[in-house]
């Protein structure tokens, strides 16, 4: 009888371990370093020192990955969905929904990493009909204006997390929900200094 105890215990413990692993949630990412660097950048370049926008395209597009971070309160004011570029013009991109690819080339339909200064408010054909021009501040994104990479809204983007489903793809623009864009539009219009947007 004793010889059967070990196999039974092994099976039971293995089953419990598997059950716990399947329900475990991934740890939230720590952006402390990015927040510190962003504030220093805003001070050095006379940009808004109250808040900035951080987009982490390494996260699943069905999860919140557009963060409005308040420097003074040291917390996110908003966390919402945002699109990434399809990046399928220059070469096939079979994993375009799962993984964001990056390029600064014109007509690539790719997202571009780096820091941007949010510029002029303008008319958009999409969403709430408002867009903001983005000025790329690094070699990885300095063609943003030529590529018409802008911040705008789109009816196809949900206002809450849809994981495990994916958000729709853009042509490189960070597009958000209409409701979220209304919030961002108010913040941007009230800001007396340019606002930093940083895509990771």
PDB file of C-alpha atoms in Angstrom:
ATOM      1  CA  UNK A   1       0.000   0.000   0.000  1.00  0.00           C
ATOM      2  CA  UNK A   2       2.838   2.380   0.902  1.00  0.00           C
ATOM      3  CA  UNK A   3       4.348   2.212  -2.543  1.00  0.00           C
ATOM      4  CA  UNK A   4       1.294   3.996  -4.042  1.00  0.00           C
ATOM      5  CA  UNK A   5       1.456   7.020  -1.728  1.00  0.00           C
ATOM      6  CA  UNK A   6       4.265   8.858  -3.496  1.00  0.00           C
ATOM      7  CA  UNK A   7       2.746   8.733  -6.992  1.00  0.00           C
ATOM      8  CA  UNK A   8      -0.632   9.880  -5.669  1.00  0.00           C
ATOM      9  CA  UNK A   9       0.900  12.780  -3.724  1.00  0.00           C
ATOM     10  CA  UNK A  10       2.966  13.786  -6.755  1.00  0.00           C
ATOM     11  CA  UNK A  11      -0.072  13.852  -9.005  1.00  0.00           C
ATOM     12  CA  UNK A  12      -2.108  15.847  -6.475  1.00  0.00           C
ATOM     13  CA  UNK A  13       0.623  18.438  -5.877  1.00  0.00           C
ATOM     14  CA  UNK A  14       1.379  18.775  -9.583  1.00  0.00           C
ATOM     15  CA  UNK A  15      -2.308  19.388 -10.283  1.00  0.00           C
ATOM     16  CA  UNK A  16      -2.500  22.078  -7.603  1.00  0.00           C
ATOM     17  CA  UNK A  17       0.603  23.782  -8.941  1.00  0.00           C
ATOM     18  CA  UNK A  18      -0.776  23.768 -12.468  1.00  0.00           C
ATOM     19  CA  UNK A  19      -4.054  25.269 -11.295  1.00  0.00           C
ATOM     20  CA  UNK A  20      -2.312  28.113  -9.495  1.00  0.00           C
ATOM     21  CA  UNK A  21      -0.086  28.879 -12.464  1.00  0.00           C
ATOM     22  CA  UNK A  22      -2.988  29.123 -14.887  1.00  0.00           C
ATOM     23  CA  UNK A  23      -4.736  31.774 -12.784  1.00  0.00           C
ATOM     24  CA  UNK A  24      -1.634  33.789 -11.935  1.00  0.00           C
ATOM     25  CA  UNK A  25      -1.653  37.322 -13.345  1.00  0.00           C
ATOM     26  CA  UNK A  26       1.500  38.914 -14.823  1.00  0.00           C
ATOM     27  CA  UNK A  27       3.095  41.533 -12.621  1.00  0.00           C
ATOM     28  CA  UNK A  28       2.446  45.159 -13.544  1.00  0.00           C
ATOM     29  CA  UNK A  29       5.397  46.818 -15.230  1.00  0.00           C
ATOM     30  CA  UNK A  30       7.416  49.365 -13.314  1.00  0.00           C
ATOM     31  CA  UNK A  31       7.853  52.649 -15.202  1.00  0.00           C
ATOM     32  CA  UNK A  32       9.605  54.534 -12.393  1.00  0.00           C
ATOM     33  CA  UNK A  33      12.730  55.070 -14.495  1.00  0.00           C
ATOM     34  CA  UNK A  34      10.728  56.356 -17.477  1.00  0.00           C
ATOM     35  CA  UNK A  35       8.755  58.757 -15.245  1.00  0.00           C
ATOM     36  CA  UNK A  36      11.983  60.150 -13.772  1.00  0.00           C
ATOM     37  CA  UNK A  37      13.570  60.567 -17.195  1.00  0.00           C
ATOM     38  CA  UNK A  38      10.397  62.115 -18.621  1.00  0.00           C
ATOM     39  CA  UNK A  39      10.199  64.756 -15.888  1.00  0.00           C
ATOM     40  CA  UNK A  40      13.864  65.659 -16.361  1.00  0.00           C
ATOM     41  CA  UNK A  41      13.302  65.927 -20.122  1.00  0.00           C
ATOM     42  CA  UNK A  42      10.250  68.156 -19.660  1.00  0.00           C
ATOM     43  CA  UNK A  43      12.174  70.479 -17.337  1.00  0.00           C
ATOM     44  CA  UNK A  44      15.137  70.684 -19.695  1.00  0.00           C
ATOM     45  CA  UNK A  45      12.971  71.395 -22.761  1.00  0.00           C
ATOM     46  CA  UNK A  46      10.355  73.691 -21.174  1.00  0.00           C
ATOM     47  CA  UNK A  47       7.506  71.226 -21.558  1.00  0.00           C
ATOM     48  CA  UNK A  48       4.554  70.522 -19.277  1.00  0.00           C
ATOM     49  CA  UNK A  49       5.795  69.429 -15.841  1.00  0.00           C
ATOM     50  CA  UNK A  50       2.375  68.416 -14.521  1.00  0.00           C
ATOM     51  CA  UNK A  51       1.782  65.321 -16.651  1.00  0.00           C
ATOM     52  CA  UNK A  52       2.898  63.409 -19.732  1.00  0.00           C
ATOM     53  CA  UNK A  53       1.642  60.570 -21.937  1.00  0.00           C
ATOM     54  CA  UNK A  54       3.399  57.190 -21.934  1.00  0.00           C
ATOM     55  CA  UNK A  55       2.564  54.458 -24.483  1.00  0.00           C
ATOM     56  CA  UNK A  56       4.036  50.987 -24.057  1.00  0.00           C
ATOM     57  CA  UNK A  57       3.500  49.081 -27.303  1.00  0.00           C
ATOM     58  CA  UNK A  58       5.206  45.987 -25.893  1.00  0.00           C
ATOM     59  CA  UNK A  59       1.935  45.253 -24.079  1.00  0.00           C
ATOM     60  CA  UNK A  60      -0.971  43.359 -25.662  1.00  0.00           C
ATOM     61  CA  UNK A  61      -3.158  45.744 -27.680  1.00  0.00           C
ATOM     62  CA  UNK A  62      -6.247  44.517 -25.851  1.00  0.00           C
ATOM     63  CA  UNK A  63      -4.769  45.739 -22.547  1.00  0.00           C
ATOM     64  CA  UNK A  64      -4.486  49.313 -21.345  1.00  0.00           C
ATOM     65  CA  UNK A  65      -1.135  50.660 -22.561  1.00  0.00           C
ATOM     66  CA  UNK A  66      -1.695  54.424 -22.926  1.00  0.00           C
ATOM     67  CA  UNK A  67      -0.950  56.041 -19.581  1.00  0.00           C
ATOM     68  CA  UNK A  68      -1.511  59.638 -18.522  1.00  0.00           C
ATOM     69  CA  UNK A  69       0.964  60.079 -15.678  1.00  0.00           C
ATOM     70  CA  UNK A  70       0.734  62.877 -13.123  1.00  0.00           C
ATOM     71  CA  UNK A  71       4.223  63.938 -12.016  1.00  0.00           C
ATOM     72  CA  UNK A  72       3.087  65.658  -8.819  1.00  0.00           C
ATOM     73  CA  UNK A  73       0.725  62.925  -7.601  1.00  0.00           C
ATOM     74  CA  UNK A  74       3.090  60.220  -8.898  1.00  0.00           C
ATOM     75  CA  UNK A  75       0.272  58.110 -10.299  1.00  0.00           C
ATOM     76  CA  UNK A  76      -1.612  57.395 -13.518  1.00  0.00           C
ATOM     77  CA  UNK A  77      -4.651  59.570 -14.039  1.00  0.00           C
ATOM     78  CA  UNK A  78      -5.888  57.393 -16.915  1.00  0.00           C
ATOM     79  CA  UNK A  79      -5.019  54.023 -18.439  1.00  0.00           C
ATOM     80  CA  UNK A  80      -6.583  53.209 -21.810  1.00  0.00           C
ATOM     81  CA  UNK A  81      -6.233  51.281 -25.071  1.00  0.00           C
ATOM     82  CA  UNK A  82      -4.246  52.538 -28.048  1.00  0.00           C
ATOM     83  CA  UNK A  83      -3.505  51.166 -31.510  1.00  0.00           C
ATOM     84  CA  UNK A  84      -0.183  50.374 -33.151  1.00  0.00           C
ATOM     85  CA  UNK A  85       0.762  50.404 -36.827  1.00  0.00           C
ATOM     86  CA  UNK A  86       0.147  47.462 -39.151  1.00  0.00           C
ATOM     87  CA  UNK A  87       3.693  47.787 -40.572  1.00  0.00           C
ATOM     88  CA  UNK A  88       2.860  45.526 -43.521  1.00  0.00           C
ATOM     89  CA  UNK A  89       3.622  47.706 -46.550  1.00  0.00           C
ATOM     90  CA  UNK A  90       7.360  47.190 -47.016  1.00  0.00           C
ATOM     91  CA  UNK A  91       7.274  43.489 -46.128  1.00  0.00           C
ATOM     92  CA  UNK A  92       4.749  40.893 -44.900  1.00  0.00           C
ATOM     93  CA  UNK A  93       3.924  41.112 -41.201  1.00  0.00           C
ATOM     94  CA  UNK A  94       1.939  38.010 -40.213  1.00  0.00           C
ATOM     95  CA  UNK A  95       2.196  38.819 -36.494  1.00  0.00           C
ATOM     96  CA  UNK A  96       1.059  42.425 -36.847  1.00  0.00           C
ATOM     97  CA  UNK A  97      -1.748  42.107 -34.298  1.00  0.00           C
ATOM     98  CA  UNK A  98       0.413  40.354 -31.712  1.00  0.00           C
ATOM     99  CA  UNK A  99       3.660  42.338 -31.919  1.00  0.00           C
ATOM    100  CA  UNK A 100       4.247  45.989 -32.799  1.00  0.00           C
ATOM    101  CA  UNK A 101       7.045  46.609 -35.330  1.00  0.00           C
ATOM    102  CA  UNK A 102       8.792  49.946 -35.702  1.00  0.00           C
ATOM    103  CA  UNK A 103      10.030  52.079 -38.558  1.00  0.00           C
ATOM    104  CA  UNK A 104      10.590  55.749 -39.296  1.00  0.00           C
ATOM    105  CA  UNK A 105      10.224  55.294 -43.067  1.00  0.00           C
ATOM    106  CA  UNK A 106       7.509  57.065 -45.018  1.00  0.00           C
ATOM    107  CA  UNK A 107       4.511  54.949 -46.031  1.00  0.00           C
ATOM    108  CA  UNK A 108       5.644  52.027 -43.856  1.00  0.00           C
ATOM    109  CA  UNK A 109       2.455  52.108 -41.733  1.00  0.00           C
ATOM    110  CA  UNK A 110       4.672  51.277 -38.739  1.00  0.00           C
ATOM    111  CA  UNK A 111       4.714  52.760 -35.277  1.00  0.00           C
ATOM    112  CA  UNK A 112       7.829  54.716 -34.309  1.00  0.00           C
ATOM    113  CA  UNK A 113       9.424  54.640 -30.877  1.00  0.00           C
ATOM    114  CA  UNK A 114      10.689  57.681 -29.050  1.00  0.00           C
ATOM    115  CA  UNK A 115       9.705  60.994 -27.521  1.00  0.00           C
ATOM    116  CA  UNK A 116       7.283  63.343 -29.265  1.00  0.00           C
ATOM    117  CA  UNK A 117       6.172  66.883 -28.616  1.00  0.00           C
ATOM    118  CA  UNK A 118       2.417  67.162 -29.020  1.00  0.00           C
ATOM    119  CA  UNK A 119       1.856  70.051 -31.382  1.00  0.00           C
ATOM    120  CA  UNK A 120      -0.948  71.847 -33.172  1.00  0.00           C
ATOM    121  CA  UNK A 121      -4.593  70.906 -32.694  1.00  0.00           C
ATOM    122  CA  UNK A 122      -6.229  70.304 -36.070  1.00  0.00           C
ATOM    123  CA  UNK A 123      -9.241  68.815 -37.850  1.00  0.00           C
ATOM    124  CA  UNK A 124      -9.395  65.040 -38.260  1.00  0.00           C
ATOM    125  CA  UNK A 125     -11.530  62.868 -40.520  1.00  0.00           C
ATOM    126  CA  UNK A 126     -11.630  60.280 -37.743  1.00  0.00           C
ATOM    127  CA  UNK A 127     -13.386  59.947 -34.408  1.00  0.00           C
ATOM    128  CA  UNK A 128     -14.330  63.195 -32.701  1.00  0.00           C
ATOM    129  CA  UNK A 129     -12.798  65.111 -35.662  1.00  0.00           C
ATOM    130  CA  UNK A 130      -9.825  66.325 -33.627  1.00  0.00           C
ATOM    131  CA  UNK A 131      -6.171  65.425 -34.084  1.00  0.00           C
ATOM    132  CA  UNK A 132      -2.875  66.630 -32.691  1.00  0.00           C
ATOM    133  CA  UNK A 133       0.268  66.752 -34.795  1.00  0.00           C
ATOM    134  CA  UNK A 134       3.227  64.919 -33.291  1.00  0.00           C
ATOM    135  CA  UNK A 135       6.760  66.246 -33.629  1.00  0.00           C
ATOM    136  CA  UNK A 136       9.283  63.416 -33.361  1.00  0.00           C
ATOM    137  CA  UNK A 137      12.186  64.452 -31.154  1.00  0.00           C
ATOM    138  CA  UNK A 138      14.541  61.542 -31.878  1.00  0.00           C
ATOM    139  CA  UNK A 139      16.149  59.901 -34.907  1.00  0.00           C
ATOM    140  CA  UNK A 140      13.733  56.987 -34.460  1.00  0.00           C
ATOM    141  CA  UNK A 141      10.658  59.187 -35.067  1.00  0.00           C
ATOM    142  CA  UNK A 142      11.743  62.484 -36.646  1.00  0.00           C
ATOM    143  CA  UNK A 143       9.721  61.792 -39.815  1.00  0.00           C
ATOM    144  CA  UNK A 144       6.449  61.791 -37.872  1.00  0.00           C
ATOM    145  CA  UNK A 145       5.066  64.976 -39.420  1.00  0.00           C
ATOM    146  CA  UNK A 146       6.011  63.931 -42.955  1.00  0.00           C
ATOM    147  CA  UNK A 147       4.293  60.597 -42.313  1.00  0.00           C
ATOM    148  CA  UNK A 148       1.234  62.381 -40.830  1.00  0.00           C
ATOM    149  CA  UNK A 149       1.599  60.448 -37.594  1.00  0.00           C
ATOM    150  CA  UNK A 150      -0.942  62.146 -35.341  1.00  0.00           C
ATOM    151  CA  UNK A 151      -2.831  61.534 -32.122  1.00  0.00           C
ATOM    152  CA  UNK A 152      -6.512  61.014 -32.914  1.00  0.00           C
ATOM    153  CA  UNK A 153      -9.542  58.940 -31.989  1.00  0.00           C
ATOM    154  CA  UNK A 154     -11.346  56.183 -33.861  1.00  0.00           C
ATOM    155  CA  UNK A 155     -14.729  54.585 -33.315  1.00  0.00           C
ATOM    156  CA  UNK A 156     -13.185  51.121 -33.740  1.00  0.00           C
ATOM    157  CA  UNK A 157     -11.057  51.528 -30.591  1.00  0.00           C
ATOM    158  CA  UNK A 158     -12.767  50.377 -27.402  1.00  0.00           C
ATOM    159  CA  UNK A 159     -12.856  52.499 -24.254  1.00  0.00           C
ATOM    160  CA  UNK A 160     -12.014  49.597 -21.940  1.00  0.00           C
ATOM    161  CA  UNK A 161      -9.792  46.547 -22.033  1.00  0.00           C
ATOM    162  CA  UNK A 162     -10.839  43.819 -24.496  1.00  0.00           C
ATOM    163  CA  UNK A 163      -8.090  41.258 -23.799  1.00  0.00           C
ATOM    164  CA  UNK A 164      -7.644  38.552 -25.114  1.00  0.00           C
ATOM    165  CA  UNK A 165      -9.048  40.250 -28.240  1.00  0.00           C
ATOM    166  CA  UNK A 166      -6.834  42.745 -30.063  1.00  0.00           C
ATOM    167  CA  UNK A 167      -7.368  46.400 -30.853  1.00  0.00           C
ATOM    168  CA  UNK A 168      -7.560  47.345 -34.550  1.00  0.00           C
ATOM    169  CA  UNK A 169      -4.431  48.349 -36.423  1.00  0.00           C
ATOM    170  CA  UNK A 170      -3.547  51.869 -37.574  1.00  0.00           C
ATOM    171  CA  UNK A 171      -1.154  53.186 -40.200  1.00  0.00           C
ATOM    172  CA  UNK A 172       1.266  54.201 -37.470  1.00  0.00           C
ATOM    173  CA  UNK A 173      -0.863  56.664 -35.526  1.00  0.00           C
ATOM    174  CA  UNK A 174      -1.600  56.166 -31.833  1.00  0.00           C
ATOM    175  CA  UNK A 175      -5.398  56.095 -32.084  1.00  0.00           C
ATOM    176  CA  UNK A 176      -7.605  55.992 -28.985  1.00  0.00           C
ATOM    177  CA  UNK A 177     -11.309  55.766 -28.196  1.00  0.00           C
ATOM    178  CA  UNK A 178     -13.571  58.753 -28.757  1.00  0.00           C
ATOM    179  CA  UNK A 179     -14.301  59.100 -25.032  1.00  0.00           C
ATOM    180  CA  UNK A 180     -10.628  59.030 -24.135  1.00  0.00           C
ATOM    181  CA  UNK A 181      -9.766  61.529 -26.848  1.00  0.00           C
ATOM    182  CA  UNK A 182     -12.267  63.961 -25.383  1.00  0.00           C
ATOM    183  CA  UNK A 183     -10.408  63.781 -22.067  1.00  0.00           C
ATOM    184  CA  UNK A 184      -7.021  64.204 -23.739  1.00  0.00           C
ATOM    185  CA  UNK A 185      -8.304  67.076 -25.846  1.00  0.00           C
ATOM    186  CA  UNK A 186      -9.421  68.961 -22.743  1.00  0.00           C
ATOM    187  CA  UNK A 187      -6.075  68.408 -21.027  1.00  0.00           C
ATOM    188  CA  UNK A 188      -4.094  69.470 -24.082  1.00  0.00           C
ATOM    189  CA  UNK A 189      -6.148  72.603 -24.679  1.00  0.00           C
ATOM    190  CA  UNK A 190      -5.725  73.650 -21.048  1.00  0.00           C
ATOM    191  CA  UNK A 191      -1.977  73.010 -21.002  1.00  0.00           C
ATOM    192  CA  UNK A 192       0.108  76.174 -21.185  1.00  0.00           C
ATOM    193  CA  UNK A 193       3.211  74.249 -22.286  1.00  0.00           C
ATOM    194  CA  UNK A 194       3.745  71.504 -24.871  1.00  0.00           C
ATOM    195  CA  UNK A 195       3.040  68.001 -23.602  1.00  0.00           C
ATOM    196  CA  UNK A 196       5.444  65.092 -23.937  1.00  0.00           C
ATOM    197  CA  UNK A 197       4.275  61.818 -25.493  1.00  0.00           C
ATOM    198  CA  UNK A 198       6.704  58.908 -25.198  1.00  0.00           C
ATOM    199  CA  UNK A 199       6.270  55.646 -27.113  1.00  0.00           C
ATOM    200  CA  UNK A 200       8.227  52.678 -25.775  1.00  0.00           C
TER     201      UNK A 200
END
